[in-house]
CSV table of C-alpha atoms in Angstrom, one decimal:
chain,number,residue,atom,x,y,z
A,1,UNK,CA,-20.2,7.4,-18.9
A,2,UNK,CA,-17.0,7.8,-18.9
A,3,UNK,CA,-16.9,11.0,-19.2
A,4,UNK,CA,-19.0,12.3,-15.8
A,5,UNK,CA,-16.9,9.9,-14.3
A,6,UNK,CA,-13.4,11.3,-15.0
A,7,UNK,CA,-15.7,14.7,-13.8
A,8,UNK,CA,-16.3,13.7,-10.6
A,9,UNK,CA,-12.9,12.2,-10.6
A,10,UNK,CA,-11.0,15.2,-11.1
A,11,UNK,CA,-12.7,17.4,-8.9
A,12,UNK,CA,-12.0,15.0,-6.7
A,13,UNK,CA,-8.2,15.2,-7.1
A,14,UNK,CA,-8.9,19.2,-7.1
A,15,UNK,CA,-10.7,19.2,-4.0
A,16,UNK,CA,-7.8,16.8,-2.0
A,17,UNK,CA,-4.7,18.8,-3.8
A,18,UNK,CA,-5.9,22.2,-4.2
A,19,UNK,CA,-3.5,23.4,-1.5
A,20,UNK,CA,-0.6,23.5,-4.5
A,21,UNK,CA,1.9,20.8,-6.1
A,22,UNK,CA,3.4,18.9,-2.8
A,23,UNK,CA,7.4,17.9,-3.2
A,24,UNK,CA,7.7,14.3,-4.8
A,25,UNK,CA,6.3,11.9,-2.7
A,26,UNK,CA,5.1,14.4,-0.2
A,27,UNK,CA,1.9,13.6,1.7
A,28,UNK,CA,-1.3,15.8,0.7
A,29,UNK,CA,-2.1,17.0,4.6
A,30,UNK,CA,-5.1,15.3,6.0
A,31,UNK,CA,-8.7,17.5,7.1
A,32,UNK,CA,-9.4,17.8,10.7
A,33,UNK,CA,-12.8,16.4,10.4
A,34,UNK,CA,-14.4,13.5,9.2
A,35,UNK,CA,-17.2,15.2,7.3
A,36,UNK,CA,-15.2,17.2,5.3
A,37,UNK,CA,-13.4,14.1,3.6
A,38,UNK,CA,-14.9,13.7,-0.3
A,39,UNK,CA,-13.8,9.7,-1.1
A,40,UNK,CA,-13.5,8.3,-4.9
A,41,UNK,CA,-16.7,5.8,-5.3
A,42,UNK,CA,-15.3,3.3,-6.5
A,43,UNK,CA,-18.1,1.4,-6.6
A,44,UNK,CA,-19.9,3.9,-9.4
A,45,UNK,CA,-16.5,3.7,-11.6
A,46,UNK,CA,-15.7,-0.1,-11.6
A,47,UNK,CA,-19.7,0.2,-12.6
A,48,UNK,CA,-19.4,2.3,-15.1
A,49,UNK,CA,-16.3,0.2,-16.3
A,50,UNK,CA,-19.2,-2.4,-16.7
A,51,UNK,CA,-21.7,-0.7,-18.7
A,52,UNK,CA,-18.6,0.1,-20.8
A,53,UNK,CA,-17.6,-3.4,-21.1
A,54,UNK,CA,-21.5,-4.9,-21.7
A,55,UNK,CA,-22.3,-2.0,-24.4
A,56,UNK,CA,-19.3,-1.4,-26.4
A,57,UNK,CA,-16.5,-3.9,-26.5
A,58,UNK,CA,-16.6,-7.1,-27.2
A,59,UNK,CA,-17.6,-10.8,-24.7
A,60,UNK,CA,-14.5,-10.9,-21.2
A,61,UNK,CA,-11.9,-13.6,-20.7
A,62,UNK,CA,-11.8,-15.2,-18.0
A,63,UNK,CA,-8.8,-17.1,-17.4
A,64,UNK,CA,-8.5,-18.8,-13.4
A,65,UNK,CA,-5.8,-20.7,-12.1
A,66,UNK,CA,-5.7,-23.1,-9.9
A,67,UNK,CA,-2.4,-25.6,-8.6
A,68,UNK,CA,-0.4,-24.3,-12.0
A,69,UNK,CA,-3.4,-25.6,-14.3
A,70,UNK,CA,-5.1,-23.0,-16.1
A,71,UNK,CA,-8.4,-22.9,-17.3
A,72,UNK,CA,-9.7,-20.2,-20.2
A,73,UNK,CA,-13.5,-19.4,-20.9
A,74,UNK,CA,-15.8,-16.5,-22.6
A,75,UNK,CA,-17.8,-14.6,-20.0
A,76,UNK,CA,-21.7,-13.8,-21.0
A,77,UNK,CA,-22.6,-10.2,-21.0
A,78,UNK,CA,-25.6,-11.2,-18.7
A,79,UNK,CA,-22.6,-12.9,-15.6
A,80,UNK,CA,-20.6,-9.7,-15.9
A,81,UNK,CA,-21.4,-8.3,-12.5
A,82,UNK,CA,-21.1,-12.0,-10.5
A,83,UNK,CA,-17.5,-12.8,-12.3
A,84,UNK,CA,-16.9,-8.6,-11.2
A,85,UNK,CA,-19.0,-9.6,-7.6
A,86,UNK,CA,-15.9,-8.6,-5.5
A,87,UNK,CA,-14.5,-5.5,-6.8
A,88,UNK,CA,-18.7,-3.9,-6.3
A,89,UNK,CA,-19.0,-5.1,-2.9
A,90,UNK,CA,-19.5,-3.8,-0.3
A,91,UNK,CA,-20.0,0.1,-1.5
A,92,UNK,CA,-17.1,2.0,-1.8
A,93,UNK,CA,-18.3,5.8,-1.7
A,94,UNK,CA,-18.2,8.5,1.1
A,95,UNK,CA,-21.4,7.8,2.9
A,96,UNK,CA,-21.2,4.4,3.5
A,97,UNK,CA,-17.6,4.3,4.7
A,98,UNK,CA,-15.4,7.4,5.8
A,99,UNK,CA,-16.7,6.6,9.2
A,100,UNK,CA,-14.3,3.5,9.0
A,101,UNK,CA,-12.2,4.2,6.7
A,102,UNK,CA,-9.2,7.4,6.1
A,103,UNK,CA,-8.4,9.0,3.3
A,104,UNK,CA,-4.4,9.4,2.8
A,105,UNK,CA,-3.3,11.4,-1.0
A,106,UNK,CA,0.0,12.2,-2.2
A,107,UNK,CA,1.6,13.5,-5.7
A,108,UNK,CA,4.5,10.7,-6.5
A,109,UNK,CA,6.4,12.9,-9.4
A,110,UNK,CA,8.3,11.0,-10.5
A,111,UNK,CA,5.8,8.7,-11.5
A,112,UNK,CA,3.0,11.4,-12.0
A,113,UNK,CA,0.7,9.6,-10.0
A,114,UNK,CA,-2.2,10.7,-7.4
A,115,UNK,CA,-1.9,8.0,-5.2
A,116,UNK,CA,-5.6,8.3,-2.2
A,117,UNK,CA,-5.3,5.4,-0.2
A,118,UNK,CA,-8.3,4.1,2.7
A,119,UNK,CA,-7.1,2.1,5.5
A,120,UNK,CA,-9.6,1.1,8.4
A,121,UNK,CA,-9.7,4.0,11.3
A,122,UNK,CA,-9.0,1.4,13.8
A,123,UNK,CA,-6.9,-1.8,12.9
A,124,UNK,CA,-8.8,-3.9,15.3
A,125,UNK,CA,-12.0,-3.5,13.2
A,126,UNK,CA,-13.1,-6.5,12.1
A,127,UNK,CA,-14.1,-5.0,8.4
A,128,UNK,CA,-13.3,-7.9,5.4
A,129,UNK,CA,-12.9,-4.5,3.3
A,130,UNK,CA,-8.8,-4.3,4.2
A,131,UNK,CA,-7.5,-1.5,2.6
A,132,UNK,CA,-8.3,-0.2,-1.1
A,133,UNK,CA,-6.0,2.1,-3.1
A,134,UNK,CA,-7.3,3.9,-6.0
A,135,UNK,CA,-4.2,5.5,-8.7
A,136,UNK,CA,-4.8,8.3,-10.9
A,137,UNK,CA,-2.8,10.0,-13.7
A,138,UNK,CA,-1.2,13.1,-12.5
A,139,UNK,CA,-1.9,15.4,-16.0
A,140,UNK,CA,-5.8,14.1,-16.3
A,141,UNK,CA,-6.9,12.9,-13.3
A,142,UNK,CA,-8.1,9.0,-15.2
A,143,UNK,CA,-8.0,6.3,-13.2
A,144,UNK,CA,-4.4,4.1,-14.1
A,145,UNK,CA,-5.5,1.4,-11.5
A,146,UNK,CA,-7.5,0.3,-8.3
A,147,UNK,CA,-6.5,-1.8,-5.3
A,148,UNK,CA,-8.3,-3.8,-2.9
A,149,UNK,CA,-7.2,-5.8,0.3
A,150,UNK,CA,-9.5,-8.0,1.9
A,151,UNK,CA,-10.0,-11.5,4.5
A,152,UNK,CA,-12.3,-13.7,4.1
A,153,UNK,CA,-12.9,-16.4,6.7
A,154,UNK,CA,-10.8,-19.4,7.2
A,155,UNK,CA,-7.3,-17.0,6.6
A,156,UNK,CA,-7.5,-16.4,3.3
A,157,UNK,CA,-6.9,-12.7,1.8
A,158,UNK,CA,-8.3,-11.7,-1.2
A,159,UNK,CA,-6.0,-8.9,-3.6
A,160,UNK,CA,-8.0,-7.4,-6.1
A,161,UNK,CA,-6.7,-5.4,-9.3
A,162,UNK,CA,-8.2,-3.2,-11.7
A,163,UNK,CA,-6.8,-2.1,-14.6
A,164,UNK,CA,-9.8,0.1,-15.8
A,165,UNK,CA,-10.4,-0.1,-20.1
A,166,UNK,CA,-8.1,-3.5,-20.3
A,167,UNK,CA,-8.7,-6.4,-17.2
A,168,UNK,CA,-9.2,-7.4,-13.3
A,169,UNK,CA,-7.7,-9.4,-11.6
A,170,UNK,CA,-7.7,-11.3,-8.0
A,171,UNK,CA,-5.8,-13.6,-6.5
A,172,UNK,CA,-6.6,-15.6,-3.2
A,173,UNK,CA,-3.8,-16.4,-0.9
A,174,UNK,CA,-3.9,-18.7,2.3
A,175,UNK,CA,-1.3,-19.1,4.4
A,176,UNK,CA,0.6,-17.0,2.4
A,177,UNK,CA,0.2,-19.0,-0.7
A,178,UNK,CA,-1.6,-18.2,-3.8
A,179,UNK,CA,-4.4,-20.7,-3.9
A,180,UNK,CA,-6.4,-19.0,-6.9
A,181,UNK,CA,-5.9,-16.5,-9.8
A,182,UNK,CA,-7.9,-14.9,-11.8
A,183,UNK,CA,-7.8,-12.6,-14.6
A,184,UNK,CA,-10.9,-10.7,-16.6
A,185,UNK,CA,-10.3,-9.0,-19.7
A,186,UNK,CA,-12.0,-7.3,-22.2
A,187,UNK,CA,-10.4,-5.3,-24.1
A,188,UNK,CA,-7.5,-7.8,-25.3
A,189,UNK,CA,-6.8,-5.0,-28.4
A,190,UNK,CA,-4.6,-3.0,-25.3
A,191,UNK,CA,-1.5,-3.7,-23.7
A,192,UNK,CA,-1.1,-3.2,-19.9
């Protein structure tokens, strides 16, 4: 499963960056037509991570911090999708989102990372998913991290970060103040 997802991402990187190596920090020119955009299938990738966790790793550990107090617990495998619900909804792929979101990409040669950022085409759009970014290694095209920002009811913002093969983190913010942090770690042997 990991191999298939890595190959899909490598194809997207090669298609998106086929015009040669841009200068450090430069933006790869966007296609004129929305029809030609191919978005990284974030939801499929994260579901692949869930499958890997369930089949190859031990139960994840969840740490929740609210008001300076933390609570740690094990997450049962059958509850894993529910714990990562905010990461897999809405479905992030080309077919579902290309009409509302615009892709931009560049290779930052100083850190050797491809960055694919997706923002709303219309800033006044009321979609809860505001933006997401996929970072990939410049050599292997392997996904290094995925970040997302969602706007929730009640003037709340949800920041999501996923570090494949290691952990996922959610930060809930209201009025520029952190209300809750939640980290789900599934591979304690690795450090990020």
